[in-house]
mmCIF file of C-alpha atoms in Angstrom:
data_model
loop_
_atom_site.group_PDB
_atom_site.id
_atom_site.type_symbol
_atom_site.label_atom_id
_atom_site.label_comp_id
_atom_site.label_asym_id
_atom_site.label_seq_id
_atom_site.Cartn_x
_atom_site.Cartn_y
_atom_site.Cartn_z
ATOM 1 C CA MET A 1 79.555 217.476 59.919
ATOM 2 C CA ILE A 2 79.760 216.831 56.156
ATOM 3 C CA ARG A 3 77.072 214.153 56.318
ATOM 4 C CA LYS A 4 74.844 216.568 58.223
ATOM 5 C CA TRP A 5 75.326 219.261 55.551
ATOM 6 C CA ALA A 6 74.612 216.750 52.801
ATOM 7 C CA LEU A 7 71.469 215.487 54.538
ATOM 8 C CA ARG A 8 70.202 219.033 55.059
ATOM 9 C CA ALA A 9 70.781 219.866 51.400
ATOM 10 C CA ILE A 10 68.963 216.733 50.210
ATOM 11 C CA VAL A 11 66.024 217.267 52.594
ATOM 12 C CA THR A 12 65.757 220.914 51.497
ATOM 13 C CA TYR A 13 65.660 219.819 47.860
ATOM 14 C CA VAL A 14 62.972 217.203 48.523
ATOM 15 C CA LEU A 15 60.818 219.691 50.458
ATOM 16 C CA PHE A 16 61.229 222.237 47.639
ATOM 17 C CA GLY A 17 60.125 219.610 45.123
ATOM 18 C CA ILE A 18 57.038 218.764 47.179
ATOM 19 C CA ALA A 19 56.159 222.472 47.502
ATOM 20 C CA MET A 20 56.501 223.040 43.735
ATOM 21 C CA TYR A 21 54.401 219.950 43.001
ATOM 22 C CA ALA A 22 51.659 221.223 45.302
ATOM 23 C CA TYR A 23 51.812 224.684 43.731
ATOM 24 C CA LEU A 24 51.739 223.527 40.109
ATOM 25 C CA PHE A 25 49.165 220.738 40.459
ATOM 26 C CA TYR A 26 46.828 222.045 43.182
ATOM 27 C CA LEU A 27 47.329 225.693 44.113
ATOM 28 C CA ALA A 28 48.170 227.612 40.917
ATOM 29 C CA ASP A 29 45.339 229.311 39.053
ATOM 30 C CA THR A 30 45.428 228.789 35.269
ATOM 31 C CA SER A 31 41.797 229.694 34.582
ATOM 32 C CA ILE A 32 40.857 232.290 31.981
ATOM 33 C CA PRO A 33 39.698 235.658 33.426
ATOM 34 C CA GLU A 34 35.940 236.037 33.161
ATOM 35 C CA MET A 35 36.198 239.074 30.878
ATOM 36 C CA LEU A 36 38.167 237.028 28.313
ATOM 37 C CA GLN A 37 36.039 233.888 28.386
ATOM 38 C CA GLY A 38 34.520 233.218 24.996
ATOM 39 C CA THR A 39 37.061 235.405 23.176
ATOM 40 C CA LYS A 40 39.599 234.053 20.691
ATOM 41 C CA ALA A 41 42.139 233.955 23.537
ATOM 42 C CA ASP A 42 39.980 231.430 25.412
ATOM 43 C CA PRO A 43 41.404 227.940 24.663
ATOM 44 C CA THR A 44 37.909 226.420 24.788
ATOM 45 C CA THR A 45 37.196 228.229 21.486
ATOM 46 C CA PHE A 46 40.018 226.530 19.551
ATOM 47 C CA LEU A 47 40.959 223.392 21.537
ATOM 48 C CA ASN A 48 38.714 220.390 22.093
ATOM 49 C CA SER A 49 38.242 218.890 25.563
ATOM 50 C CA ARG A 50 41.000 216.292 25.090
ATOM 51 C CA GLU A 51 43.494 218.906 23.867
ATOM 52 C CA LEU A 52 42.631 221.113 26.850
ATOM 53 C CA MET A 53 43.244 218.246 29.270
ATOM 54 C CA LEU A 54 46.511 217.245 27.589
ATOM 55 C CA SER A 55 47.833 220.818 27.486
ATOM 56 C CA GLU A 56 47.231 221.240 31.219
ATOM 57 C CA GLU A 57 48.798 217.870 32.068
ATOM 58 C CA TYR A 58 51.818 218.270 29.815
ATOM 59 C CA SER A 59 52.511 221.850 30.878
ATOM 60 C CA ARG A 60 52.338 221.012 34.581
ATOM 61 C CA ILE A 61 54.747 218.098 34.208
ATOM 62 C CA ARG A 62 57.189 220.126 32.093
ATOM 63 C CA ASN A 63 57.062 223.026 34.546
ATOM 64 C CA LEU A 64 57.706 220.689 37.471
ATOM 65 C CA ILE A 65 60.746 219.189 35.709
ATOM 66 C CA PHE A 66 62.060 222.703 35.070
ATOM 67 C CA PHE A 67 61.798 223.705 38.732
ATOM 68 C CA LEU A 68 63.361 220.412 39.843
ATOM 69 C CA ALA A 69 66.243 220.425 37.337
ATOM 70 C CA THR A 70 67.992 223.660 38.303
ATOM 71 C CA PRO A 71 68.161 223.027 42.088
ATOM 72 C CA TYR A 72 69.144 219.434 41.263
ATOM 73 C CA GLU A 73 72.175 220.849 39.460
ATOM 74 C CA TRP A 74 72.951 223.026 42.490
ATOM 75 C CA LEU A 75 72.715 219.971 44.753
ATOM 76 C CA PHE A 76 75.127 218.096 42.498
ATOM 77 C CA TYR A 77 77.771 220.854 42.630
ATOM 78 C CA TYR A 78 77.383 221.186 46.400
ATOM 79 C CA LEU A 79 77.700 217.472 47.118
ATOM 80 C CA ILE A 80 80.785 216.890 44.951
ATOM 81 C CA LEU A 81 82.411 219.777 46.800
ATOM 82 C CA ILE A 82 81.670 218.776 50.364
ATOM 83 C CA PHE A 83 82.466 215.089 49.758
ATOM 84 C CA GLY A 84 85.846 215.987 48.237
ATOM 85 C CA ILE A 85 85.045 214.533 44.795
ATOM 86 C CA SER A 86 86.110 217.755 43.087
ATOM 87 C CA SER A 87 89.471 217.694 44.869
ATOM 88 C CA ALA A 88 89.877 214.026 43.842
ATOM 89 C CA PHE A 89 89.388 214.999 40.188
ATOM 90 C CA GLU A 90 92.033 217.684 40.659
ATOM 91 C CA ARG A 91 94.503 215.211 42.178
ATOM 92 C CA TRP A 92 94.021 212.846 39.230
ATOM 93 C CA ALA A 93 94.704 215.720 36.848
ATOM 94 C CA ASP A 94 97.828 216.739 38.810
ATOM 95 C CA LYS A 95 99.212 213.180 38.701
ATOM 96 C CA THR A 96 98.618 212.897 34.963
ATOM 97 C CA SER A 97 100.377 216.042 33.802
ATOM 98 C CA LYS A 98 102.187 219.142 35.012
ATOM 99 C CA LEU A 99 100.895 221.282 32.138
ATOM 100 C CA PHE A 100 98.184 223.700 33.230
ATOM 101 C CA VAL A 101 96.135 223.266 30.053
ATOM 102 C CA VAL A 102 96.224 219.455 30.260
ATOM 103 C CA LYS A 103 95.194 219.553 33.931
ATOM 104 C CA ILE A 104 92.173 221.703 33.029
ATOM 105 C CA ALA A 105 91.221 219.342 30.189
ATOM 106 C CA ILE A 106 91.399 216.229 32.401
ATOM 107 C CA TYR A 107 89.593 217.755 35.371
ATOM 108 C CA LEU A 108 86.865 219.236 33.169
ATOM 109 C CA PHE A 109 86.339 215.940 31.348
ATOM 110 C CA TRP A 110 85.676 214.043 34.585
ATOM 111 C CA LEU A 111 83.447 216.787 35.973
ATOM 112 C CA SER A 112 81.500 217.001 32.689
ATOM 113 C CA LEU A 113 81.126 213.226 32.455
ATOM 114 C CA VAL A 114 79.852 212.833 36.021
ATOM 115 C CA SER A 115 77.533 215.811 35.528
ATOM 116 C CA PHE A 116 76.175 214.227 32.320
ATOM 117 C CA ILE A 117 75.487 210.946 34.130
ATOM 118 C CA VAL A 118 73.850 212.625 37.131
ATOM 119 C CA MET A 119 71.629 214.898 35.002
ATOM 120 C CA TYR A 120 70.755 212.155 32.502
ATOM 121 C CA PRO A 121 67.696 210.763 34.355
ATOM 122 C CA LEU A 122 65.903 214.134 34.265
ATOM 123 C CA SER A 123 66.837 214.639 30.601
ATOM 124 C CA TYR A 124 65.570 211.173 29.709
ATOM 125 C CA LEU A 125 62.377 211.704 31.696
ATOM 126 C CA SER A 126 61.745 214.954 29.829
ATOM 127 C CA TYR A 127 62.349 213.191 26.505
ATOM 128 C CA MET A 128 59.975 210.320 27.326
ATOM 129 C CA ILE A 129 57.236 212.687 28.463
ATOM 130 C CA SER A 130 57.513 214.641 25.206
ATOM 131 C CA LYS A 131 57.269 211.338 23.314
ATOM 132 C CA SER A 132 54.254 210.166 25.278
ATOM 133 C CA TYR A 133 52.371 213.411 24.555
ATOM 134 C CA ASN A 134 53.380 213.253 20.864
ATOM 135 C CA ILE A 135 55.405 216.463 21.014
ATOM 136 C CA SER A 136 58.688 214.725 20.270
ATOM 137 C CA THR A 137 58.934 212.471 17.199
ATOM 138 C CA GLN A 138 62.636 211.784 17.701
ATOM 139 C CA ILE A 139 63.834 208.183 17.991
ATOM 140 C CA PHE A 140 66.051 207.335 20.956
ATOM 141 C CA SER A 141 69.261 206.888 18.926
ATOM 142 C CA SER A 142 68.831 210.323 17.355
ATOM 143 C CA TRP A 143 68.110 211.849 20.769
ATOM 144 C CA MET A 144 71.241 210.252 22.247
ATOM 145 C CA LYS A 145 73.276 211.505 19.287
ATOM 146 C CA ASP A 146 72.124 215.058 20.083
ATOM 147 C CA LYS A 147 72.967 214.543 23.757
ATOM 148 C CA TRP A 148 76.531 213.490 22.891
ATOM 149 C CA ILE A 149 76.905 216.424 20.515
ATOM 150 C CA ASP A 150 75.725 218.641 23.392
ATOM 151 C CA PHE A 151 78.319 217.040 25.645
ATOM 152 C CA TRP A 152 81.272 217.647 23.336
ATOM 153 C CA VAL A 153 80.183 221.114 22.193
ATOM 154 C CA ASP A 154 79.685 222.167 25.825
ATOM 155 C CA TYR A 155 82.978 220.543 26.814
ATOM 156 C CA GLY A 156 84.870 222.356 24.061
ATOM 157 C CA MET A 157 83.426 225.756 24.930
ATOM 158 C CA MET A 158 83.858 225.186 28.673
ATOM 159 C CA PHE A 159 87.473 224.127 28.150
ATOM 160 C CA VAL A 160 88.266 227.428 26.426
ATOM 161 C CA ILE A 161 86.319 229.506 28.974
ATOM 162 C CA ILE A 162 87.628 227.765 32.093
ATOM 163 C CA THR A 163 91.242 227.685 30.883
ATOM 164 C CA VAL A 164 91.192 231.428 30.264
ATOM 165 C CA LEU A 165 89.235 232.105 33.470
ATOM 166 C CA TYR A 166 91.661 230.303 35.789
ATOM 167 C CA ALA A 167 94.660 231.751 33.953
ATOM 168 C CA LEU A 168 93.207 235.194 34.685
ATOM 169 C CA MET A 169 92.633 234.241 38.337
ATOM 170 C CA ARG A 170 96.322 233.436 38.636
ATOM 171 C CA LYS A 171 97.472 236.603 36.899
ATOM 172 C CA PHE A 172 94.975 239.096 38.376
ATOM 173 C CA LYS A 173 94.293 238.044 41.957
ATOM 174 C CA LYS A 174 91.715 240.727 42.763
ATOM 175 C CA ARG A 175 90.502 241.939 39.356
ATOM 176 C CA TRP A 176 90.226 238.669 37.451
ATOM 177 C CA TRP A 177 86.478 239.140 37.146
ATOM 178 C CA LEU A 178 86.965 242.419 35.258
ATOM 179 C CA ALA A 179 89.526 240.905 32.878
ATOM 180 C CA ALA A 180 87.197 237.936 32.307
ATOM 181 C CA TRP A 181 84.323 240.280 31.504
ATOM 182 C CA LEU A 182 86.372 242.278 29.009
ATOM 183 C CA LEU A 183 87.350 239.085 27.176
ATOM 184 C CA SER A 184 83.748 237.830 27.252
ATOM 185 C CA ILE A 185 82.659 240.671 24.949
ATOM 186 C CA PRO A 186 84.509 239.578 21.771
ATOM 187 C CA PHE A 187 83.980 235.901 22.679
ATOM 188 C CA SER A 188 80.182 236.309 22.922
ATOM 189 C CA ILE A 189 79.991 238.147 19.602
ATOM 190 C CA PHE A 190 82.243 235.518 17.974
ATOM 191 C CA MET A 191 79.996 232.685 19.226
ATOM 192 C CA MET A 192 76.903 234.428 17.877
ATOM 193 C CA PHE A 193 78.681 234.822 14.527
ATOM 194 C CA ILE A 194 79.649 231.143 14.173
ATOM 195 C CA GLN A 195 76.476 229.650 15.726
ATOM 196 C CA PRO A 196 74.444 229.441 12.470
ATOM 197 C CA VAL A 197 77.238 228.054 10.289
ATOM 198 C CA LEU A 198 79.257 225.793 12.614
ATOM 199 C CA ILE A 199 77.196 224.718 15.632
ATOM 200 C CA ASP A 200 73.540 224.569 14.462
ATOM 201 C CA PRO A 201 74.343 222.304 11.453
ATOM 202 C CA LEU A 202 75.723 219.691 13.867
ATOM 203 C CA TYR A 203 72.151 219.012 14.991
ATOM 204 C CA ASN A 204 70.017 219.584 11.902
ATOM 205 C CA ASP A 205 70.136 219.977 8.137
ATOM 206 C CA PHE A 206 69.667 223.548 6.862
ATOM 207 C CA TYR A 207 68.927 224.390 3.256
ATOM 208 C CA PRO A 208 67.450 227.290 1.252
ATOM 209 C CA LEU A 209 63.667 227.540 1.363
ATOM 210 C CA LYS A 210 62.221 225.312 -1.358
ATOM 211 C CA ASP A 211 59.050 227.361 -1.810
ATOM 212 C CA LYS A 212 60.497 230.210 -3.872
ATOM 213 C CA GLU A 213 57.160 231.997 -4.092
ATOM 214 C CA LEU A 214 56.927 232.140 -0.303
ATOM 215 C CA GLU A 215 60.583 233.147 -0.084
ATOM 216 C CA ALA A 216 59.901 236.057 -2.436
ATOM 217 C CA LYS A 217 57.034 237.233 -0.216
ATOM 218 C CA ILE A 218 59.230 237.033 2.905
ATOM 219 C CA LEU A 219 62.094 238.892 1.234
ATOM 220 C CA GLU A 220 59.630 241.519 0.039
ATOM 221 C CA ILE A 221 58.552 242.411 3.565
ATOM 222 C CA ALA A 222 62.192 242.190 4.645
ATOM 223 C CA ASP A 223 63.061 244.760 1.978
ATOM 224 C CA GLU A 224 60.178 246.958 3.147
ATOM 225 C CA ALA A 225 61.713 246.854 6.632
ATOM 226 C CA ASN A 226 65.199 247.602 5.229
ATOM 227 C CA ILE A 227 66.544 244.214 6.325
ATOM 228 C CA PRO A 228 69.502 243.018 4.185
ATOM 229 C CA ALA A 229 68.340 239.412 3.747
ATOM 230 C CA GLU A 230 69.076 237.439 0.573
ATOM 231 C CA HIS A 231 67.887 233.947 1.510
ATOM 232 C CA VAL A 232 65.451 232.243 3.829
ATOM 233 C CA TYR A 233 66.416 228.833 5.235
ATOM 234 C CA GLU A 234 64.326 225.887 6.299
ATOM 235 C CA VAL A 235 65.479 223.252 8.734
ATOM 236 C CA ASP A 236 64.470 219.608 9.001
ATOM 237 C CA MET A 237 62.751 219.374 12.391
ATOM 238 C CA SER A 238 59.843 217.048 11.586
ATOM 239 C CA SER A 239 62.008 214.030 12.445
ATOM 240 C CA LYS A 240 62.401 215.421 15.966
ATOM 241 C CA THR A 241 59.275 217.324 16.932
ATOM 242 C CA ASN A 242 55.703 218.264 16.106
ATOM 243 C CA SER A 243 56.214 221.775 17.501
ATOM 244 C CA LEU A 244 56.331 224.863 15.301
ATOM 245 C CA ASN A 245 58.975 227.577 15.251
ATOM 246 C CA ALA A 246 60.804 230.195 13.212
ATOM 247 C CA TYR A 247 63.640 232.509 14.185
ATOM 248 C CA VAL A 248 66.391 234.876 13.111
ATOM 249 C CA THR A 249 69.884 233.905 14.242
ATOM 250 C CA GLY A 250 73.468 235.075 13.920
ATOM 251 C CA VAL A 251 75.011 238.492 13.423
ATOM 252 C CA GLY A 252 76.551 240.304 10.486
ATOM 253 C CA SER A 253 77.032 238.339 7.286
ATOM 254 C CA ASN A 254 76.081 235.085 9.054
ATOM 255 C CA SER A 255 72.587 236.248 10.071
ATOM 256 C CA ARG A 256 69.833 233.915 8.888
ATOM 257 C CA ILE A 257 66.043 233.763 8.700
ATOM 258 C CA VAL A 258 65.105 230.165 9.561
ATOM 259 C CA LEU A 259 61.783 228.296 9.354
ATOM 260 C CA TRP A 260 61.136 224.829 10.755
ATOM 261 C CA ASP A 261 59.697 222.467 8.137
ATOM 262 C CA THR A 262 56.851 221.685 10.550
ATOM 263 C CA THR A 263 55.881 225.360 10.406
ATOM 264 C CA LEU A 264 55.928 225.309 6.613
ATOM 265 C CA GLU A 265 53.802 222.174 6.478
ATOM 266 C CA ARG A 266 51.105 223.208 8.953
ATOM 267 C CA LEU A 267 50.690 226.978 8.657
ATOM 268 C CA SER A 268 49.299 229.030 5.804
ATOM 269 C CA ASP A 269 51.415 231.547 3.901
ATOM 270 C CA GLU A 270 49.645 234.390 5.721
ATOM 271 C CA GLU A 271 50.487 232.895 9.115
ATOM 272 C CA ILE A 272 54.112 232.316 8.100
ATOM 273 C CA LEU A 273 54.388 235.900 6.875
ATOM 274 C CA PHE A 274 53.049 237.087 10.246
ATOM 275 C CA ILE A 275 55.728 235.064 12.045
ATOM 276 C CA MET A 276 58.418 236.426 9.725
ATOM 277 C CA ALA A 277 57.195 239.984 10.293
ATOM 278 C CA HIS A 278 57.465 239.331 14.041
ATOM 279 C CA GLU A 279 61.082 238.171 13.669
ATOM 280 C CA MET A 280 61.878 241.163 11.499
ATOM 281 C CA GLY A 281 60.424 243.390 14.199
ATOM 282 C CA HIS A 282 63.273 242.267 16.444
ATOM 283 C CA TYR A 283 65.777 243.334 13.781
ATOM 284 C CA VAL A 284 64.108 246.708 13.139
ATOM 285 C CA GLU A 285 63.966 247.557 16.848
ATOM 286 C CA LYS A 286 67.596 246.473 17.395
ATOM 287 C CA HIS A 287 66.605 243.880 19.979
ATOM 288 C CA ILE A 288 69.641 241.706 19.263
ATOM 289 C CA TYR A 289 72.008 244.563 20.123
ATOM 290 C CA ILE A 290 69.962 245.561 23.165
ATOM 291 C CA GLY A 291 70.075 241.906 24.214
ATOM 292 C CA ILE A 292 73.856 241.762 23.822
ATOM 293 C CA ALA A 293 74.254 244.955 25.884
ATOM 294 C CA GLY A 294 71.956 243.617 28.609
ATOM 295 C CA TYR A 295 73.745 240.276 28.650
ATOM 296 C CA LEU A 296 77.131 241.945 28.999
ATOM 297 C CA LEU A 297 75.875 244.180 31.822
ATOM 298 C CA LEU A 298 74.456 241.195 33.717
ATOM 299 C CA THR A 299 77.709 239.308 33.084
ATOM 300 C CA LEU A 300 79.745 242.158 34.585
ATOM 301 C CA VAL A 301 77.579 242.311 37.716
ATOM 302 C CA GLY A 302 77.417 238.519 37.943
ATOM 303 C CA LEU A 303 81.184 238.027 37.708
ATOM 304 C CA TRP A 304 81.806 240.704 40.351
ATOM 305 C CA ILE A 305 79.318 239.118 42.780
ATOM 306 C CA THR A 306 80.689 235.652 42.020
ATOM 307 C CA ALA A 307 84.251 236.791 42.748
ATOM 308 C CA LYS A 308 83.262 238.244 46.125
ATOM 309 C CA ILE A 309 81.208 235.240 47.245
ATOM 310 C CA MET A 310 83.666 232.688 45.866
ATOM 311 C CA GLU A 311 86.640 234.215 47.684
ATOM 312 C CA ARG A 312 84.837 234.246 51.043
ATOM 313 C CA TRP A 313 83.415 230.770 50.549
ATOM 314 C CA VAL A 314 86.751 229.174 49.631
ATOM 315 C CA ASN A 315 88.578 230.986 52.464
ATOM 316 C CA LYS A 316 85.996 229.753 54.951
ATOM 317 C CA ARG A 317 85.350 226.200 53.696
ATOM 318 C CA GLY A 318 88.253 225.481 51.336
ATOM 319 C CA LYS A 319 90.392 223.421 53.741
ATOM 320 C CA LEU A 320 87.398 221.315 54.714
ATOM 321 C CA TRP A 321 86.770 220.578 51.022
ATOM 322 C CA LYS A 322 90.520 220.002 50.429
ATOM 323 C CA VAL A 323 90.633 223.035 48.099
ATOM 324 C CA GLU A 324 93.006 225.524 49.692
ATOM 325 C CA LYS A 325 93.293 228.239 47.025
ATOM 326 C CA MET A 326 90.705 229.884 44.816
ATOM 327 C CA THR A 327 93.012 229.464 41.812
ATOM 328 C CA ASN A 328 92.853 225.661 42.170
ATOM 329 C CA ILE A 329 90.696 224.105 39.436
ATOM 330 C CA GLY A 330 88.952 222.127 42.198
ATOM 331 C CA THR A 331 87.013 225.307 43.036
ATOM 332 C CA LEU A 332 85.207 225.184 39.681
ATOM 333 C CA PRO A 333 81.992 223.685 41.172
ATOM 334 C CA VAL A 334 81.880 226.700 43.526
ATOM 335 C CA PHE A 335 82.055 229.025 40.525
ATOM 336 C CA LEU A 336 79.415 227.047 38.612
ATOM 337 C CA LEU A 337 77.118 226.830 41.636
ATOM 338 C CA ILE A 338 77.231 230.572 42.340
ATOM 339 C CA THR A 339 76.786 231.595 38.692
ATOM 340 C CA SER A 340 73.890 229.163 38.238
ATOM 341 C CA ILE A 341 72.099 230.566 41.292
ATOM 342 C CA LEU A 342 72.690 234.140 40.094
ATOM 343 C CA LEU A 343 71.375 233.324 36.606
ATOM 344 C CA PHE A 344 68.246 231.781 38.106
ATOM 345 C CA ALA A 345 67.767 234.788 40.398
ATOM 346 C CA ALA A 346 68.174 237.181 37.451
ATOM 347 C CA SER A 347 65.820 235.246 35.159
ATOM 348 C CA PRO A 348 62.640 237.153 36.204
ATOM 349 C CA LEU A 349 64.297 240.402 35.110
ATOM 350 C CA SER A 350 65.768 239.043 31.873
ATOM 351 C CA ASN A 351 62.479 237.295 31.043
ATOM 352 C CA TRP A 352 60.551 240.511 31.682
ATOM 353 C CA VAL A 353 62.776 242.408 29.242
ATOM 354 C CA SER A 354 62.409 239.593 26.707
ATOM 355 C CA ARG A 355 58.605 239.577 27.057
ATOM 356 C CA TYR A 356 58.551 243.340 26.468
ATOM 357 C CA GLN A 357 60.623 242.932 23.309
ATOM 358 C CA GLU A 358 58.409 240.088 22.096
ATOM 359 C CA THR A 359 55.329 242.260 22.620
ATOM 360 C CA ARG A 360 56.974 245.004 20.567
ATOM 361 C CA ALA A 361 57.724 242.465 17.822
ATOM 362 C CA ASP A 362 54.107 241.249 17.874
ATOM 363 C CA THR A 363 52.924 244.836 17.513
ATOM 364 C CA TYR A 364 55.311 245.364 14.599
ATOM 365 C CA ALA A 365 53.984 242.217 12.888
ATOM 366 C CA ILE A 366 50.381 243.395 13.172
ATOM 367 C CA GLU A 367 51.263 246.808 11.758
ATOM 368 C CA MET A 368 53.449 245.354 9.003
ATOM 369 C CA THR A 369 50.977 242.707 7.758
ATOM 370 C CA GLY A 370 47.699 244.342 8.762
ATOM 371 C CA ASP A 371 46.387 240.786 9.168
ATOM 372 C CA LYS A 372 45.013 240.309 12.669
ATOM 373 C CA GLU A 373 43.282 237.051 11.776
ATOM 374 C CA ALA A 374 46.556 235.464 10.635
ATOM 375 C CA GLY A 375 48.199 236.518 13.900
ATOM 376 C CA ILE A 376 45.430 234.995 16.012
ATOM 377 C CA GLN A 377 45.442 231.770 13.974
ATOM 378 C CA THR A 378 49.229 231.571 14.316
ATOM 379 C CA PHE A 379 49.195 231.730 18.117
ATOM 380 C CA GLN A 380 46.300 229.309 18.337
ATOM 381 C CA SER A 381 48.222 226.859 16.127
ATOM 382 C CA LEU A 382 51.379 227.269 18.248
ATOM 383 C CA THR A 383 49.339 226.546 21.375
ATOM 384 C CA LYS A 384 47.827 223.408 19.889
ATOM 385 C CA ALA A 385 51.104 222.092 18.446
ATOM 386 C CA GLY A 386 53.082 222.586 21.662
ATOM 387 C CA LEU A 387 50.281 221.751 24.130
ATOM 388 C CA SER A 388 51.033 225.064 25.845
ATOM 389 C CA GLN A 389 49.079 226.567 28.697
ATOM 390 C CA VAL A 390 47.328 229.709 27.506
ATOM 391 C CA ASN A 391 47.455 231.249 30.985
ATOM 392 C CA PRO A 392 50.341 229.647 32.953
ATOM 393 C CA PRO A 393 50.868 230.090 36.712
ATOM 394 C CA TYR A 394 52.565 233.298 37.846
ATOM 395 C CA LEU A 395 55.832 231.666 38.991
ATOM 396 C CA VAL A 396 56.073 229.761 35.723
ATOM 397 C CA LYS A 397 55.576 232.955 33.761
ATOM 398 C CA ILE A 398 58.266 234.976 35.527
ATOM 399 C CA PHE A 399 60.875 232.189 35.655
ATOM 400 C CA ARG A 400 60.229 230.375 32.352
ATOM 401 C CA TYR A 401 58.538 232.664 29.877
ATOM 402 C CA GLY A 402 60.706 234.815 27.624
ATOM 403 C CA HIS A 403 57.561 235.401 25.530
ATOM 404 C CA PRO A 404 54.214 236.805 26.659
ATOM 405 C CA THR A 405 51.617 234.160 27.445
ATOM 406 C CA MET A 406 49.334 233.106 24.606
ATOM 407 C CA LEU A 407 46.473 234.749 26.488
ATOM 408 C CA GLU A 408 48.337 238.064 26.382
ATOM 409 C CA ARG A 409 49.459 237.696 22.760
ATOM 410 C CA ILE A 410 46.059 236.805 21.328
ATOM 411 C CA THR A 411 44.322 239.472 23.429
ATOM 412 C CA LEU A 412 46.808 242.071 22.188
ATOM 413 C CA ILE A 413 45.936 241.266 18.582
ATOM 414 C CA GLU A 414 42.182 241.197 19.220
ATOM 415 C CA GLU A 415 42.241 244.588 20.894
ATOM 416 C CA PHE A 416 44.753 246.164 18.510
ATOM 417 C CA ARG A 417 43.462 248.915 16.230
ATOM 418 C CA ILE A 418 45.168 249.024 12.887
ATOM 419 C CA GLU A 419 45.502 252.589 11.671
ATOM 420 C CA GLU A 420 44.730 253.247 8.031
ATOM 421 C CA LYS A 421 47.888 253.875 6.001
#
């Protein structure tokens, strides 16, 4: 029976992969609408023939890896459950210590390690593809260092979350999901607060912007938008990537405006100011707080659904998987599998909200700077640097894109009418 379930799961995954390959490489339409051909949103006007070919190739491969990676993770969780590997990890933890916290730490270490090993081939493939298309400039040792930092940071956060989660399951048999949600509120805000000062510096070096003249210009438009910013930071990314980026991170006194050094090197001051105005648009329109509220609402619904499905699933299949109670740590792959599926299912909605907010921020940037040409040049440069598809397939857009497509962003600027102040 178990072998039959495993075979069905593997065959389903393979068939899904074949279907996605056919869709992305043969069926999906990425052509530019006739009405927009020849406009500044048409990639043929700012990319040469080789860049056009490479952007299509690279984007298709990256999109395929994305659609293969998430179900691959689901398959992993499912197989370690039905083959009793999760229960074996739990038995090892039980034999090692009687302390609940130590059991969680041991079980989670083995699960995290096996997960790292199983997911490594796809991660390495993604890295090598980025290298071959000259997107990544990172040497292998540096990449592996980041992977190990990821492993231990994720392990540390998961240890705290899972320890509290299963303690709540034991204490509140029916309402553990509600207690977990209530505790997730301060935890999420705390993580956002420490992210810029404790976690991000583990990966890259951050320092105040060296170009003080540019910093003064950025702070000037920040002051005009009533944003309490005192410094702008740059981060050393040129040793890892040729892509361009800038962002605002953190909350409260730890909020930061950050520019990648690649952005500073390859964009003009006008283009950088447009990007900064875009990021400030998020602050002005309270997108970070709207995002937190939306995240917490989805978390509440997700935990409730997970609790219902998990209880039924464990009651029905638990003995077969050698996991008899939902409060056993061996049920963790069930929890992770369900939550991962729910997150994937909710991604079209969350991405739609994000795209709306990004459009609002683009509009704010145009109005703030009054420089449509800088906005168009910025998005064209981002497209070229990242080998992005200007008009990606529909499924890619709804499942992957938290920003509008470059076709939509450039068209918005071209058609935007700036009112005289």
